[in-house]
Amino acid sequence: MKISNATAGCCKVDRVVSAVEGLPSLEAVNRDLQQRFTGVHPDRDDGMGVRRIAEYLNKWTLKTLVGSTGGDVHQPDIETLYTDLTTQREPVSPESAGLLNRAGLSAERAREYLVSHTTVHKHLRDHIEVDTRSANRAAPRERTNELKDEMAQKIAYHINGGTDLGPPDEEIEVNVSVSLECPACGTSTNADRVFARGSLCDCEE
C-alpha cells in the first residue's frame, strides 16, 4: 500500500494508522491526539501544538514499524532515525540504516509513512472536529518552545555529525534561547520571562 496524499478526499493520517500493523485502532489514535492537543492527556496536560503532535505521531509510527520485526527498540534510536529521514540525510546513518533494514524499508519508503503538521491540523479539524482556533493552549509560548527545540536538534545534528569540537565519544548538547526586543525602548528580555510576566516592557501601547 502506498501512503501518499494523492487520493482526493482521503486523510493520510487515517491511511497510515490503518496500514501500520501494531498501531492502535484509528479511534484510539484519534482520542490520543485530541487529548494531547487540548491538554487533557494523562501524560501531557499542557497541550501540544500541531507540529509537535505530527512529530509525536511520526515517531510512534516509525517505532511501531521497526518494533514489529521483534527485538528491543530504544527511543534514542528512533529519534536519530526520525532526524535522518526529516533532514533528508543521504545516506542515513549506519544506525538508522540498520533499523530500516530490519523493518525491510528503504529511507524513501519510510518517509511515505510520515505526515506533515498541515495534514495533522486538517485531521484534527475535519476528522476529529477539534476547534483548532480556540483549543486550551498557550499557542505563542508553545510554538516558540517547539521552534527552539527544533533548532537545537538541527544544530546538534550538524555539529555532532560534522565536527570534533566535543570530547571523544560524547555528543555536544545544544541549548537555544530566544530574546524579544521592544522596538520603542530597546528593552531586550528572554522570551520565557516575557511569557511568564505577560509583557515585554512598560511601554504604553
mmCIF file of C-alpha atoms in Angstrom:
data_model
loop_
_atom_site.group_PDB
_atom_site.id
_atom_site.type_symbol
_atom_site.label_atom_id
_atom_site.label_comp_id
_atom_site.label_asym_id
_atom_site.label_seq_id
_atom_site.Cartn_x
_atom_site.Cartn_y
_atom_site.Cartn_z
ATOM 1 C CA MET A 1 0.000 0.000 0.000
ATOM 2 C CA LYS A 2 1.392 3.372 -0.987
ATOM 3 C CA ILE A 3 0.988 6.036 1.674
ATOM 4 C CA SER A 4 0.606 9.402 -0.028
ATOM 5 C CA ASN A 5 -1.623 12.447 -0.287
ATOM 6 C CA ALA A 6 -2.577 11.648 -3.854
ATOM 7 C CA THR A 7 -6.050 10.252 -3.185
ATOM 8 C CA ALA A 8 -8.565 13.090 -3.034
ATOM 9 C CA GLY A 9 -10.885 13.081 -0.053
ATOM 10 C CA CYS A 10 -8.794 10.545 1.854
ATOM 11 C CA CYS A 11 -6.935 11.515 5.030
ATOM 12 C CA LYS A 12 -3.320 10.424 5.156
ATOM 13 C CA VAL A 13 -3.422 10.025 8.946
ATOM 14 C CA ASP A 14 -6.274 7.524 8.520
ATOM 15 C CA ARG A 15 -4.351 5.621 5.865
ATOM 16 C CA VAL A 16 -1.103 5.476 7.839
ATOM 17 C CA VAL A 17 -2.796 4.260 11.007
ATOM 18 C CA SER A 18 -4.731 1.648 9.037
ATOM 19 C CA ALA A 19 -1.635 0.488 7.140
ATOM 20 C CA VAL A 20 0.765 0.104 10.081
ATOM 21 C CA GLU A 21 0.176 -3.141 11.908
ATOM 22 C CA GLY A 22 0.765 -2.673 15.603
ATOM 23 C CA LEU A 23 -0.680 0.818 15.941
ATOM 24 C CA PRO A 24 -3.897 1.047 17.968
ATOM 25 C CA SER A 25 -7.233 1.468 16.238
ATOM 26 C CA LEU A 26 -7.923 4.727 14.438
ATOM 27 C CA GLU A 27 -10.453 5.616 17.129
ATOM 28 C CA ALA A 28 -7.832 5.151 19.853
ATOM 29 C CA VAL A 29 -5.197 7.149 17.956
ATOM 30 C CA ASN A 30 -7.682 9.971 17.316
ATOM 31 C CA ARG A 31 -8.584 10.093 21.003
ATOM 32 C CA ASP A 32 -4.894 10.201 21.959
ATOM 33 C CA LEU A 33 -4.140 13.040 19.528
ATOM 34 C CA GLN A 34 -7.197 15.021 20.597
ATOM 35 C CA GLN A 35 -6.309 14.728 24.283
ATOM 36 C CA ARG A 36 -2.719 15.783 23.643
ATOM 37 C CA PHE A 37 -3.814 18.776 21.581
ATOM 38 C CA THR A 38 -6.404 20.006 24.066
ATOM 39 C CA GLY A 39 -4.236 19.390 27.123
ATOM 40 C CA VAL A 40 -6.279 16.677 28.854
ATOM 41 C CA HIS A 41 -3.997 13.710 28.177
ATOM 42 C CA PRO A 42 -2.819 11.916 31.353
ATOM 43 C CA ASP A 43 0.808 12.137 30.165
ATOM 44 C CA ARG A 44 0.645 15.668 28.784
ATOM 45 C CA ASP A 45 -1.702 18.228 30.330
ATOM 46 C CA ASP A 46 -0.181 21.426 28.894
ATOM 47 C CA GLY A 47 -1.375 20.915 25.316
ATOM 48 C CA MET A 48 0.761 20.166 22.265
ATOM 49 C CA GLY A 49 0.908 22.198 19.070
ATOM 50 C CA VAL A 50 0.203 20.542 15.729
ATOM 51 C CA ARG A 51 3.882 20.399 14.769
ATOM 52 C CA ARG A 52 4.779 18.549 17.940
ATOM 53 C CA ILE A 53 1.799 16.233 17.525
ATOM 54 C CA ALA A 54 2.913 15.451 13.963
ATOM 55 C CA GLU A 55 6.403 14.663 15.262
ATOM 56 C CA TYR A 56 4.941 12.524 18.056
ATOM 57 C CA LEU A 57 2.748 10.553 15.622
ATOM 58 C CA ASN A 58 5.599 10.085 13.146
ATOM 59 C CA LYS A 59 7.946 8.714 15.813
ATOM 60 C CA TRP A 60 5.189 6.464 17.117
ATOM 61 C CA THR A 61 4.692 5.138 13.582
ATOM 62 C CA LEU A 62 8.414 4.552 12.991
ATOM 63 C CA LYS A 63 8.843 2.813 16.342
ATOM 64 C CA THR A 64 5.897 0.547 15.535
ATOM 65 C CA LEU A 65 7.218 -0.266 12.052
ATOM 66 C CA VAL A 66 10.653 -1.187 13.385
ATOM 67 C CA GLY A 67 9.364 -2.861 16.535
ATOM 68 C CA SER A 68 7.018 -5.128 14.617
ATOM 69 C CA THR A 69 10.029 -7.179 13.495
ATOM 70 C CA GLY A 70 10.884 -8.145 17.076
ATOM 71 C CA GLY A 71 13.636 -7.120 19.442
ATOM 72 C CA ASP A 72 14.070 -4.026 21.566
ATOM 73 C CA VAL A 73 13.685 -0.583 20.030
ATOM 74 C CA HIS A 74 15.176 2.271 22.018
ATOM 75 C CA GLN A 75 13.715 5.771 21.786
ATOM 76 C CA PRO A 76 17.101 7.456 21.114
ATOM 77 C CA ASP A 77 17.451 5.247 18.013
ATOM 78 C CA ILE A 78 14.021 6.365 16.813
ATOM 79 C CA GLU A 79 14.995 9.996 17.436
ATOM 80 C CA THR A 80 18.075 9.530 15.244
ATOM 81 C CA LEU A 81 16.073 7.759 12.555
ATOM 82 C CA TYR A 82 13.447 10.496 12.524
ATOM 83 C CA THR A 83 16.115 13.197 12.256
ATOM 84 C CA ASP A 84 17.822 11.347 9.402
ATOM 85 C CA LEU A 85 14.557 11.000 7.499
ATOM 86 C CA THR A 86 13.294 14.550 8.027
ATOM 87 C CA THR A 87 16.609 16.260 7.256
ATOM 88 C CA GLN A 88 16.809 14.246 4.024
ATOM 89 C CA ARG A 89 20.212 12.868 5.009
ATOM 90 C CA GLU A 90 21.525 10.579 2.272
ATOM 91 C CA PRO A 91 22.712 8.054 3.065
ATOM 92 C CA VAL A 92 21.167 7.751 6.502
ATOM 93 C CA SER A 93 23.417 6.950 9.444
ATOM 94 C CA PRO A 94 24.512 3.331 9.906
ATOM 95 C CA GLU A 95 22.290 3.059 12.983
ATOM 96 C CA SER A 96 19.254 4.227 11.034
ATOM 97 C CA ALA A 97 20.113 2.026 8.075
ATOM 98 C CA GLY A 98 20.178 -0.956 10.427
ATOM 99 C CA LEU A 99 16.717 -0.135 11.758
ATOM 100 C CA LEU A 100 15.314 0.317 8.249
ATOM 101 C CA ASN A 101 16.857 -2.929 7.013
ATOM 102 C CA ARG A 102 15.406 -4.704 9.999
ATOM 103 C CA ALA A 103 11.941 -3.435 9.004
ATOM 104 C CA GLY A 104 12.504 -4.141 5.316
ATOM 105 C CA LEU A 105 12.187 -0.464 4.421
ATOM 106 C CA SER A 106 14.206 1.968 2.358
ATOM 107 C CA ALA A 107 14.553 5.559 3.554
ATOM 108 C CA GLU A 108 12.274 6.682 0.741
ATOM 109 C CA ARG A 109 9.631 4.129 1.672
ATOM 110 C CA ALA A 110 9.812 5.050 5.358
ATOM 111 C CA ARG A 111 9.262 8.723 4.535
ATOM 112 C CA GLU A 112 5.938 7.816 2.922
ATOM 113 C CA TYR A 113 4.609 6.991 6.382
ATOM 114 C CA LEU A 114 5.424 10.438 7.782
ATOM 115 C CA VAL A 115 2.713 13.077 7.993
ATOM 116 C CA SER A 116 3.143 16.851 7.904
ATOM 117 C CA HIS A 117 1.864 19.260 10.532
ATOM 118 C CA THR A 118 -0.550 20.611 7.901
ATOM 119 C CA THR A 119 -2.023 17.137 7.468
ATOM 120 C CA VAL A 120 -2.347 16.750 11.241
ATOM 121 C CA HIS A 121 -4.028 20.153 11.525
ATOM 122 C CA LYS A 122 -6.606 19.204 8.890
ATOM 123 C CA HIS A 123 -7.119 15.822 10.543
ATOM 124 C CA LEU A 124 -7.779 17.393 13.934
ATOM 125 C CA ARG A 125 -10.134 19.974 12.454
ATOM 126 C CA ASP A 126 -12.012 17.956 9.831
ATOM 127 C CA HIS A 127 -11.906 14.344 11.038
ATOM 128 C CA ILE A 128 -11.869 14.684 14.819
ATOM 129 C CA GLU A 129 -13.720 18.010 14.767
ATOM 130 C CA VAL A 130 -11.412 19.730 17.225
ATOM 131 C CA ASP A 131 -11.750 23.512 17.334
ATOM 132 C CA THR A 132 -8.155 24.279 16.436
ATOM 133 C CA ARG A 133 -8.735 28.016 16.850
ATOM 134 C CA SER A 134 -9.841 28.041 20.463
ATOM 135 C CA ALA A 135 -8.274 24.931 21.995
ATOM 136 C CA ASN A 136 -6.945 25.406 25.511
ATOM 137 C CA ARG A 137 -3.325 26.061 24.590
ATOM 138 C CA ALA A 138 -0.760 28.796 25.188
ATOM 139 C CA ALA A 139 -0.088 28.994 21.450
ATOM 140 C CA PRO A 140 2.694 31.619 21.252
ATOM 141 C CA ARG A 141 4.707 30.111 24.087
ATOM 142 C CA GLU A 142 4.120 26.546 22.836
ATOM 143 C CA ARG A 143 5.138 27.422 19.289
ATOM 144 C CA THR A 144 8.226 29.314 20.451
ATOM 145 C CA ASN A 145 9.319 26.333 22.546
ATOM 146 C CA GLU A 146 8.691 23.978 19.625
ATOM 147 C CA LEU A 147 10.872 26.085 17.332
ATOM 148 C CA LYS A 148 13.611 26.305 19.961
ATOM 149 C CA ASP A 149 13.616 22.525 20.335
ATOM 150 C CA GLU A 150 13.626 22.001 16.560
ATOM 151 C CA MET A 151 16.522 24.432 16.091
ATOM 152 C CA ALA A 152 18.532 22.881 18.923
ATOM 153 C CA GLN A 153 18.058 19.408 17.427
ATOM 154 C CA LYS A 154 19.114 20.549 13.961
ATOM 155 C CA ILE A 155 22.186 22.404 15.232
ATOM 156 C CA ALA A 156 23.226 19.434 17.393
ATOM 157 C CA TYR A 157 22.692 17.067 14.469
ATOM 158 C CA HIS A 158 25.057 19.007 12.201
ATOM 159 C CA ILE A 159 27.643 19.830 14.864
ATOM 160 C CA ASN A 160 27.908 16.313 16.227
ATOM 161 C CA GLY A 161 27.854 14.786 12.765
ATOM 162 C CA GLY A 162 30.439 17.013 11.137
ATOM 163 C CA THR A 163 32.882 18.281 13.764
ATOM 164 C CA ASP A 164 35.171 17.078 16.537
ATOM 165 C CA LEU A 165 34.504 20.011 18.852
ATOM 166 C CA GLY A 166 33.437 17.924 21.838
ATOM 167 C CA PRO A 167 35.055 15.187 23.910
ATOM 168 C CA PRO A 168 35.641 11.851 22.151
ATOM 169 C CA ASP A 169 32.556 9.630 22.030
ATOM 170 C CA GLU A 170 30.418 12.365 23.574
ATOM 171 C CA GLU A 171 27.776 14.472 21.864
ATOM 172 C CA ILE A 172 27.608 18.211 22.384
ATOM 173 C CA GLU A 173 24.342 19.425 23.867
ATOM 174 C CA VAL A 174 22.826 22.497 22.224
ATOM 175 C CA ASN A 175 20.586 24.939 24.049
ATOM 176 C CA VAL A 176 18.760 27.670 22.158
ATOM 177 C CA SER A 177 17.410 30.779 23.870
ATOM 178 C CA VAL A 178 15.181 33.469 22.376
ATOM 179 C CA SER A 179 15.159 37.134 23.351
ATOM 180 C CA LEU A 180 12.430 39.617 22.489
ATOM 181 C CA GLU A 181 13.252 43.283 21.932
ATOM 182 C CA CYS A 182 10.905 46.253 22.098
ATOM 183 C CA PRO A 183 11.373 48.465 19.014
ATOM 184 C CA ALA A 184 10.361 51.557 21.005
ATOM 185 C CA CYS A 185 12.536 51.437 24.125
ATOM 186 C CA GLY A 186 15.053 48.780 23.157
ATOM 187 C CA THR A 187 14.315 46.531 26.137
ATOM 188 C CA SER A 188 15.549 43.001 25.418
ATOM 189 C CA THR A 189 14.281 40.132 27.574
ATOM 190 C CA ASN A 190 14.364 36.352 27.468
ATOM 191 C CA ALA A 191 11.173 35.069 25.850
ATOM 192 C CA ASP A 192 10.378 32.710 28.736
ATOM 193 C CA ARG A 193 10.390 35.651 31.156
ATOM 194 C CA VAL A 194 8.181 37.684 28.831
ATOM 195 C CA PHE A 195 5.606 34.902 28.596
ATOM 196 C CA ALA A 196 5.661 34.374 32.361
ATOM 197 C CA ARG A 197 5.264 38.105 33.080
ATOM 198 C CA GLY A 198 2.754 38.722 30.303
ATOM 199 C CA SER A 199 4.523 41.763 28.876
ATOM 200 C CA LEU A 200 7.853 42.724 27.365
ATOM 201 C CA CYS A 201 8.292 46.183 28.874
ATOM 202 C CA ASP A 202 6.478 49.171 30.353
ATOM 203 C CA CYS A 203 5.931 50.992 27.065
ATOM 204 C CA GLU A 204 2.382 52.206 26.545
ATOM 205 C CA GLU A 205 0.545 50.962 23.503
#
